CSV table of C-alpha atoms and ligand atoms in Angstrom, one decimal:
chain,number,residue,atom,x,y,z
A,1,MET,CA,135.9,176.8,73.2
A,2,GLN,CA,134.9,174.6,75.7
A,3,ASN,CA,131.6,172.9,74.7
A,4,PHE,CA,131.4,169.5,76.7
A,5,PRO,CA,129.3,169.0,80.1
A,6,LEU,CA,131.7,168.8,82.4
A,7,GLY,CA,129.7,167.1,85.5
A,8,LEU,CA,128.5,164.8,82.1
A,9,ILE,CA,132.3,164.3,81.3
A,10,TYR,CA,133.9,163.5,84.8
A,11,LYS,CA,130.8,160.5,85.5
A,12,LYS,CA,131.6,159.3,82.1
A,13,SER,CA,135.0,158.9,82.9
A,14,ILE,CA,135.0,157.5,86.6
A,15,LEU,CA,132.0,154.8,84.3
A,16,ILE,CA,135.0,154.3,82.2
A,17,ASN,CA,137.6,154.6,84.4
A,18,GLN,CA,136.2,152.3,86.5
A,19,PHE,CA,136.7,154.3,89.3
A,20,VAL,CA,135.1,155.6,92.5
A,21,PHE,CA,133.1,159.2,91.8
A,22,ASN,CA,134.2,161.2,94.4
A,23,GLU,CA,131.7,165.0,95.8
A,24,VAL,CA,134.8,167.0,95.6
A,25,GLN,CA,136.6,166.3,92.4
A,26,TYR,CA,133.0,166.5,90.9
A,27,LYS,CA,132.3,170.2,92.7
A,28,THR,CA,136.0,171.1,91.7
A,29,ILE,CA,135.5,169.5,87.4
A,30,SER,CA,132.0,172.2,87.3
A,31,LEU,CA,134.1,174.9,89.3
A,32,LEU,CA,136.8,175.4,87.1
A,33,ASN,CA,134.4,174.6,84.5
A,34,GLU,CA,132.3,177.3,85.6
A,35,LEU,CA,135.5,180.2,85.6
A,36,TYR,CA,136.3,179.1,82.0
A,37,ASN,CA,133.2,180.0,80.9
A,38,ASN,CA,132.8,182.9,83.0
A,39,SER,CA,135.6,184.4,81.2
A,40,PHE,CA,134.9,182.8,77.3
A,41,ASN,CA,131.7,184.9,77.8
A,42,ASN,CA,133.6,188.4,79.0
A,43,HIS,CA,135.1,188.0,76.5
A,44,GLN,CA,132.6,187.3,73.6
A,45,PHE,CA,131.0,190.2,74.8
A,46,LYS,CA,133.7,192.6,74.9
A,47,TYR,CA,132.4,193.6,70.4
A,48,TYR,CA,129.8,194.6,72.0
A,49,ASN,CA,129.2,196.4,75.6
A,50,LEU,CA,129.6,199.6,75.5
A,51,LYS,CA,130.5,199.1,78.8
A,52,LYS,CA,132.6,196.9,78.4
A,53,TRP,CA,133.9,198.5,75.7
A,54,LEU,CA,135.1,201.7,78.9
A,55,ARG,CA,136.5,199.3,81.2
A,56,LEU,CA,138.7,198.2,79.0
A,57,ILE,CA,140.0,202.2,77.8
A,58,ILE,CA,140.3,202.5,81.5
A,59,LYS,CA,141.8,199.3,81.9
A,60,TYR,CA,144.1,200.3,79.5
A,61,ILE,CA,145.3,203.9,81.0
A,62,LYS,CA,145.9,202.3,84.0
A,63,LYS,CA,147.7,199.6,82.1
A,64,ASN,CA,150.2,198.1,85.3
A,65,LYS,CA,147.1,197.4,86.6
A,66,ILE,CA,145.7,194.7,87.5
A,67,GLU,CA,141.1,194.9,87.5
A,68,ILE,CA,139.4,192.5,91.2
A,69,THR,CA,138.5,189.2,88.8
A,70,THR,CA,139.0,185.5,89.4
A,71,LYS,CA,141.8,184.7,88.3
A,72,GLY,CA,142.7,181.5,88.0
A,73,ALA,CA,142.0,178.1,90.1
A,74,TYR,CA,144.9,177.6,92.8
A,75,LEU,CA,144.1,173.5,93.8
A,76,TRP,CA,145.7,172.3,96.4
A,77,GLY,CA,145.6,168.9,98.8
A,78,ASN,CA,146.5,166.0,99.7
A,79,PRO,CA,149.0,163.4,96.9
A,80,GLY,CA,146.7,161.4,94.9
A,81,CYS,CA,143.4,163.1,95.6
A,82,GLY,CA,143.6,163.4,91.8
A,83,LYS,CA,144.8,167.1,91.5
A,84,THR,CA,146.8,166.3,88.0
A,85,TRP,CA,144.2,163.8,87.2
A,86,ILE,CA,141.9,166.6,87.2
A,87,ILE,CA,143.7,168.8,85.0
A,88,ASN,CA,143.7,166.7,82.6
A,89,LEU,CA,139.8,165.9,82.0
A,90,PHE,CA,140.1,169.6,82.3
A,91,PHE,CA,142.5,170.3,79.0
A,92,GLN,CA,141.5,167.5,77.5
A,93,SER,CA,138.1,169.3,77.6
A,94,ILE,CA,138.8,172.3,75.8
A,95,SER,CA,138.0,172.1,72.6
A,96,SER,CA,140.5,175.4,71.8
A,97,LYS,CA,144.2,175.1,70.7
A,98,ARG,CA,145.0,178.2,73.2
A,99,LYS,CA,145.9,176.1,76.0
A,100,MET,CA,149.1,175.3,77.7
A,101,TYR,CA,150.2,172.8,80.3
A,102,PHE,CA,153.4,172.0,82.1
A,103,HIS,CA,154.6,170.9,85.0
A,104,PHE,CA,156.0,172.4,87.1
A,105,TYR,CA,159.7,172.1,86.9
A,106,SER,CA,159.3,172.2,82.6
A,107,PHE,CA,157.9,175.3,83.2
A,108,ILE,CA,160.6,176.5,84.3
A,109,LEU,CA,163.1,175.2,81.6
A,110,PHE,CA,160.5,176.2,79.6
A,111,ILE,CA,160.8,179.4,80.5
A,112,ARG,CA,164.9,178.9,80.9
A,113,GLN,CA,165.4,178.1,77.6
A,114,LYS,CA,163.6,180.7,76.4
A,115,LEU,CA,165.6,183.7,78.8
A,116,LYS,CA,167.9,181.9,76.9
A,117,ILE,CA,167.2,182.4,73.2
A,118,LEU,CA,166.3,185.8,74.7
A,119,GLN,CA,170.0,186.6,76.4
A,120,GLY,CA,170.4,190.6,75.2
A,121,HIS,CA,167.3,192.1,74.7
A,122,SER,CA,166.5,194.9,77.8
A,123,ASN,CA,162.8,192.6,79.0
A,124,PRO,CA,163.2,189.5,78.7
A,125,LEU,CA,160.5,188.2,80.9
A,126,LEU,CA,158.5,190.2,79.7
A,127,MET,CA,158.5,189.3,76.2
A,128,ILE,CA,158.2,185.9,77.4
A,129,CYS,CA,155.3,186.9,78.8
A,130,ASN,CA,153.1,188.6,75.7
A,131,GLN,CA,154.3,185.8,74.0
A,132,LEU,CA,152.2,183.7,76.4
A,133,LYS,CA,149.2,186.3,76.2
A,134,LYS,CA,149.2,185.7,72.5
A,135,GLU,CA,149.7,182.2,72.0
A,136,THR,CA,146.7,180.7,75.3
A,137,ASP,CA,143.9,182.0,77.1
A,138,ILE,CA,144.7,179.3,79.7
A,139,LEU,CA,148.2,178.1,81.4
A,140,PHE,CA,148.2,175.0,83.8
A,141,ILE,CA,150.8,173.7,86.0
A,142,ASP,CA,151.1,171.2,87.7
A,143,GLU,CA,152.7,170.5,91.4
A,144,PHE,CA,153.3,174.2,91.4
A,145,TYR,CA,155.7,174.5,94.2
A,146,ILE,CA,158.9,176.5,95.0
A,147,SER,CA,162.0,176.0,96.6
A,148,ASP,CA,164.6,178.5,94.8
A,149,ALA,CA,164.3,182.1,95.2
A,150,ASN,CA,165.4,182.4,91.5
A,151,ASP,CA,162.9,180.8,89.8
A,152,SER,CA,159.9,183.2,93.1
A,153,ILE,CA,161.0,185.5,90.6
A,154,LEU,CA,160.7,184.3,87.4
A,155,ILE,CA,157.2,183.2,88.6
A,156,GLY,CA,156.7,185.7,90.8
A,157,THR,CA,156.8,188.1,87.8
A,158,ILE,CA,155.5,185.9,85.2
A,159,ILE,CA,152.1,185.9,87.6
A,160,ASN,CA,152.4,189.1,87.9
A,161,GLU,CA,151.9,190.1,83.9
A,162,LEU,CA,149.3,187.4,83.8
A,163,LEU,CA,147.3,188.8,86.1
A,164,LYS,CA,146.8,191.9,84.2
A,165,SER,CA,145.5,190.2,80.9
A,166,LYS,CA,142.9,187.4,79.5
A,167,VAL,CA,144.7,184.4,80.8
A,168,ILE,CA,143.7,181.9,83.0
A,169,LEU,CA,145.8,180.7,84.9
A,170,ILE,CA,145.1,176.6,87.1
A,171,LEU,CA,147.5,176.1,89.4
A,172,THR,CA,147.7,172.5,91.6
A,173,SER,CA,149.9,172.4,94.7
A,174,ASN,CA,149.7,169.8,97.4
A,175,ILE,CA,150.1,172.7,100.3
A,176,HIS,CA,147.7,175.9,100.4
A,177,PRO,CA,149.5,179.0,99.1
A,178,GLU,CA,150.3,179.7,102.7
A,179,GLY,CA,152.6,176.6,103.0
A,180,LEU,CA,153.9,177.7,99.8
A,181,ASN,CA,156.4,180.1,102.1
A,182,HIS,CA,157.7,177.6,105.1
A,183,LYS,CA,161.1,178.1,104.3
A,184,TYR,CA,161.8,181.0,103.1
A,185,SER,CA,159.6,183.3,104.5
A,186,GLU,CA,162.4,186.4,103.8
A,187,ASN,CA,161.9,186.1,100.1
A,188,ASN,CA,159.9,189.6,98.7
A,189,SER,CA,158.7,187.8,95.6
A,190,LEU,CA,157.5,184.7,97.3
A,191,LEU,CA,155.6,186.6,99.9
A,192,LEU,CA,153.8,188.5,96.6
A,193,ILE,CA,153.1,185.5,94.4
A,194,ILE,CA,151.2,184.5,97.1
A,195,LYS,CA,148.9,187.1,97.7
A,196,ASN,CA,148.1,187.4,94.5
A,197,ILE,CA,147.3,183.6,94.7
A,198,LYS,CA,145.0,184.9,97.3
A,199,LYS,CA,143.8,187.8,96.0
A,200,TYR,CA,143.2,187.0,92.0
A,201,PHE,CA,142.6,183.2,92.0
A,202,LYS,CA,139.9,180.4,92.9
A,203,ILE,CA,141.3,178.7,96.3
A,204,ILE,CA,140.1,175.0,96.1
A,205,ASN,CA,140.5,172.4,98.6
A,206,MET,CA,140.4,169.1,97.1
A,207,ASN,CA,142.0,167.5,100.4
A,208,CYS,CA,139.4,164.0,100.4
A,209,GLY,CA,141.4,162.2,103.2
A,210,ILE,CA,142.5,159.0,100.7
A,211,ASP,CA,145.4,158.5,98.0
A,212,TYR,CA,143.8,156.8,95.0
A,213,ARG,CA,147.3,155.7,94.0
A,214,ASN,CA,147.0,153.0,97.2
A,215,ARG,CA,144.3,151.5,95.0
A,216,TYR,CA,146.8,150.1,93.1
A,217,LEU,CA,149.3,149.5,96.1
A,218,LYS,CA,147.6,147.3,98.1
A,219,SER,CA,150.1,144.2,98.6
A,220,ILE,CA,152.9,144.6,96.7
A,221,CYS,CA,156.0,144.8,96.8
A,222,LEU,CA,158.7,147.7,97.3
A,223,TRP,CA,161.6,145.5,96.8
A,224,LYS,CA,161.9,143.9,93.6
A,225,PHE,CA,164.8,140.8,92.8
A,226,PRO,CA,166.6,139.4,91.5
A,227,LEU,CA,167.5,142.0,88.2
A,228,ASN,CA,166.0,140.2,84.7
A,229,SER,CA,163.4,141.8,83.1
A,230,ASP,CA,160.2,141.1,85.1
A,231,ALA,CA,161.9,143.8,87.9
A,232,TYR,CA,162.3,146.1,84.7
A,233,ASP,CA,158.4,146.1,83.8
A,234,TYR,CA,157.9,146.1,87.3
A,235,MET,CA,159.0,148.8,88.4
A,236,GLU,CA,157.8,150.7,84.3
A,237,LYS,CA,154.4,149.3,85.6
A,238,MET,CA,155.0,150.8,89.2
A,239,PHE,CA,156.1,153.9,88.0
A,240,TYR,CA,153.1,154.3,85.8
A,241,TYR,CA,151.0,153.7,88.4
A,242,LEU,CA,152.3,156.4,90.9
A,243,SER,CA,152.9,159.0,88.6
A,244,GLY,CA,149.9,158.3,85.6
A,245,ASN,CA,152.6,158.7,82.9
A,246,LYS,CA,156.2,156.1,81.3
A,247,LEU,CA,158.7,156.1,82.4
A,248,LYS,CA,161.3,158.4,80.1
A,249,THR,CA,165.0,159.3,80.2
A,250,SER,CA,165.4,163.1,80.9
A,251,ILE,CA,167.3,165.6,82.9
A,252,LEU,CA,166.4,167.0,86.7
A,253,ASN,CA,168.7,170.1,87.7
A,254,ILE,CA,169.6,169.1,91.2
A,255,ASN,CA,170.9,171.9,93.1
A,256,TYR,CA,172.7,173.3,90.0
A,257,ARG,CA,174.0,170.1,88.9
A,258,ASP,CA,172.0,167.8,85.8
A,259,ILE,CA,171.6,164.3,86.8
A,260,ILE,CA,170.1,161.5,84.1
A,261,VAL,CA,166.7,160.1,85.1
A,262,LEU,CA,164.4,157.7,83.8
A,263,GLY,CA,161.5,159.1,84.8
A,264,ASN,CA,160.2,162.5,86.7
A,265,SER,CA,156.1,162.6,86.9
A,266,ASN,CA,154.0,163.9,89.0
A,267,ASN,CA,156.2,164.4,92.2
A,268,VAL,CA,156.7,160.5,91.5
A,269,LEU,CA,161.1,159.5,91.0
A,270,SER,CA,162.9,157.2,88.9
A,271,VAL,CA,166.1,157.1,89.1
A,272,ASP,CA,169.4,154.3,88.4
A,273,PHE,CA,170.9,153.7,91.7
A,274,ASN,CA,175.1,154.6,89.8
A,275,VAL,CA,173.1,157.7,89.6
A,276,ILE,CA,171.2,157.9,92.4
A,277,CYS,CA,174.4,157.0,94.8
A,278,GLY,CA,176.7,156.8,92.2
A,279,GLU,CA,180.0,159.9,92.7
A,280,GLY,CA,179.3,163.6,92.8
A,281,ARG,CA,176.0,162.9,95.4
A,282,ASN,CA,175.5,164.1,98.2
A,283,GLN,CA,173.1,164.3,100.9
A,284,HIS,CA,172.2,167.5,100.2
A,285,ASP,CA,170.3,166.1,97.1
A,286,TYR,CA,168.6,164.2,98.9
A,287,VAL,CA,167.5,166.5,101.5
A,288,ARG,CA,165.9,168.9,97.9
A,289,LEU,CA,165.0,165.4,96.6
A,290,CYS,CA,162.4,164.8,99.2
A,291,SER,CA,161.0,168.5,99.3
A,292,ILE,CA,159.9,167.3,96.0
A,293,PHE,CA,158.6,163.7,94.8
A,294,HIS,CA,156.0,161.9,96.9
A,295,SER,CA,157.4,158.7,95.3
A,296,ILE,CA,161.2,157.7,94.6
A,297,LEU,CA,161.6,154.2,92.6
A,298,VAL,CA,165.6,153.4,92.8
A,299,HIS,CA,166.2,150.4,89.5
A,300,ASN,CA,169.4,148.4,90.1
A,301,ILE,CA,170.7,148.0,93.1
A,302,PRO,CA,173.8,145.9,92.7
A,303,ILE,CA,175.5,143.6,96.3
A,304,MET,CA,177.6,146.2,97.2
A,305,MET,CA,181.0,144.1,98.2
A,306,TYR,CA,183.6,146.6,99.3
A,307,ASN,CA,184.2,148.2,96.5
A,308,HIS,CA,180.8,149.8,97.0
A,309,GLU,CA,181.6,151.6,100.2
A,310,ASN,CA,180.7,154.8,99.8
A,311,GLU,CA,178.3,153.5,97.6
A,312,ALA,CA,176.2,152.3,100.0
A,313,LYS,CA,176.7,155.2,102.0
A,314,ARG,CA,175.3,157.0,100.1
A,315,PHE,CA,172.6,154.8,100.3
A,316,LEU,CA,172.3,155.1,103.9
A,317,LEU,CA,171.9,158.6,103.2
A,318,LEU,CA,169.9,158.3,101.2
A,319,VAL,CA,167.5,155.9,103.0
A,320,ASP,CA,167.7,158.3,106.1
A,321,GLU,CA,166.5,160.4,104.4
A,322,LEU,CA,163.3,159.7,102.9
A,323,TYR,CA,162.1,157.3,105.8
A,324,ALA,CA,163.2,160.5,108.0
A,325,ASN,CA,160.2,162.7,105.1
A,326,ASN,CA,157.8,159.3,105.1
A,327,ILE,CA,159.2,159.3,100.9
A,328,ARG,CA,157.7,156.1,99.6
A,329,LEU,CA,160.8,154.0,98.5
A,330,ILE,CA,160.4,150.9,95.6
A,331,ILE,CA,163.8,149.6,94.6
A,332,SER,CA,164.8,147.0,92.3
A,333,ALA,CA,167.5,145.2,93.5
A,334,GLU,CA,171.0,142.0,92.8
A,335,THR,CA,169.2,140.7,96.0
A,336,ASP,CA,167.0,141.1,99.0
A,337,ARG,CA,167.9,143.9,101.7
A,338,PHE,CA,168.9,141.2,104.1
A,339,ASN,CA,172.2,140.6,101.3
A,340,ILE,CA,172.1,144.0,99.4
A,341,TYR,CA,174.7,144.6,101.8
A,342,GLN,CA,178.6,142.9,101.8
A,343,GLY,CA,180.9,145.0,102.6
A,344,LYS,CA,183.2,146.1,105.9
A,345,LYS,CA,183.3,149.2,106.8
A,346,LEU,CA,179.3,150.2,107.0
A,347,LYS,CA,178.2,146.7,108.8
A,348,PHE,CA,176.2,148.4,112.2
A,349,GLU,CA,174.3,150.8,109.7
A,350,TYR,CA,172.8,148.5,107.7
A,351,LYS,CA,171.3,147.5,110.1
A,352,ARG,CA,169.6,149.6,110.7
A,353,CYS,CA,169.4,150.4,107.7
A,354,VAL,CA,167.5,147.2,107.0
A,355,SER,CA,164.8,147.7,109.9
A,356,ARG,CA,164.1,151.1,108.3
A,357,LEU,CA,163.9,149.7,104.8
A,358,GLU,CA,161.7,146.7,106.7
A,359,GLU,CA,158.9,149.3,108.1
A,360,MET,CA,159.2,151.5,105.1
A,361,GLN,CA,157.3,148.6,103.8
A,362,SER,CA,154.5,148.0,105.7
A,363,ASP,CA,151.6,149.4,105.1
A,364,ASN,CA,151.1,152.6,107.4
A,365,TYR,CA,154.4,153.7,106.6
A,366,PHE,CA,153.4,153.5,103.1
A,367,LYS,CA,149.7,155.4,103.5
A,368,SER,CA,151.5,157.6,105.8
A,369,GLN,CA,150.9,160.7,104.4
A,370,HIS,CA,154.5,162.5,102.9
A,371,GLN,CA,155.3,164.5,106.0
A,372,TYR,CA,156.3,167.9,104.1
A,373,PHE,CA,153.1,167.5,101.6
A,374,ALA,CA,151.4,167.5,105.5
A,375,THR,CA,152.7,171.0,107.5
A,376,TYR,CA,150.7,172.6,106.3
A,377,LYS,CA,147.1,172.3,106.8
A,378,LYS,CA,143.2,173.7,107.1
B,1,LIG,N1,138.2,159.1,92.4
B,1,LIG,C1,139.3,158.5,91.4
B,1,LIG,N2,139.0,157.0,92.0
B,1,LIG,C2,140.2,156.0,92.2
B,1,LIG,N3,141.1,156.9,91.5
B,1,LIG,C3,141.0,158.2,91.5
B,1,LIG,C4,139.8,159.0,91.1
B,1,LIG,N4,141.3,159.9,90.7
B,1,LIG,C5,142.2,159.8,90.9
B,1,LIG,N5,142.5,158.4,90.7
B,1,LIG,C6,144.4,157.7,90.6
B,1,LIG,O1,143.9,158.2,91.3
B,1,LIG,C7,145.9,158.4,91.0
B,1,LIG,C8,146.5,160.1,91.3
B,1,LIG,O2,145.5,160.5,91.6
B,1,LIG,P1,147.0,162.0,91.2
B,1,LIG,O3,145.8,163.1,90.3
B,1,LIG,O4,147.8,161.4,89.8
B,1,LIG,O5,146.7,162.3,92.3
B,1,LIG,P2,147.5,164.5,92.6
B,1,LIG,O6,148.4,164.6,91.9
B,1,LIG,O7,146.2,164.3,93.8
B,1,LIG,O8,148.5,163.6,92.9
B,1,LIG,C9,146.1,158.8,89.2
B,1,LIG,O9,146.2,157.2,89.5
B,1,LIG,C10,144.1,159.3,89.1
B,1,LIG,O10,144.4,158.3,88.0
B,2,LIG,MG1,149.9,165.3,90.8
């Protein structure tokens, strides 16, 4: 299991990475350590302690009742305060193989794939939960956020099942559990998830007001041109700075349709212009993107001539939506932003777009919080 003093690991990691020591991060990792070790000790004692045996028997009888103990942790805080970094550090420090780590969207994908395989069984979701219980002691889900009613039923059932077991759940989110409910107040599964999180999870506020990503982003260029290997390397580097991961092509499901993206990690999206502003995309997709990502990198914008009016229109909608939601935008393009539109129909609208893009390049805009992420403050 977990053998190392995590405080030391944290301090060492700070030194190695030349990071800034952060009291909140330090406390968080210590709390996680405690939670995991306590639960581990409980596991060990269960073979020797009569009281524990009795408790187990009672629990067996009341099989569907959840014991009121801390079953996990819910880390929340402003983007860039180090949630993903901290849980990664914690995850790596666990020497046992009985651990699982998912980004929220890959978790949903994982569950959906399993459900497909188990089609025809009477309670496939319960089978999946039982398998999870068999294979893991601790399950990490990074960037927990429910924006879909179907997802809330899946996740609600899984959380409810895991609460009845010894599995520890570690969730991270940019918002307090109460804030998860901002759109779907009529959704009962979501209300139950929130209730369960508040009842059984240690809720850790990691807000520190600092977005450490900005350390890398001082005096950077947010509109890179022309399109050459330099521009590509730059976009790759920016994606890495913002998300902590390398670009990797994958499928993203937006409003029930798949699109191919160049990178999707840690609430950062990298996508080709032809995909995000191409045929089939619309404003609803952009609204949805704003609820998932705090930074979006759009690659390879060509000079938009008369034959690109539709793409240009979508690009305008995209910029408007990102601007309204304070989302960071980084672009690689064939030419500078003043000359990127050379069509006829949207000349007037483009002037406004250029001025927005100008503001989106400013230090203030870049450092201001994603509006949605800032909606719930405690
Ligand atoms: N104490 C720190 N000092 C400097 N950089 C940090 C610190 N903590 C995290 N970072 C870096 O800041 C960036 C954002 O952290 P991350 O964990 O992705 O934030 P979150 O998941 O809360 O949005 C990452 O590149 C991470 O390595
Ligand atoms: Mg994160």
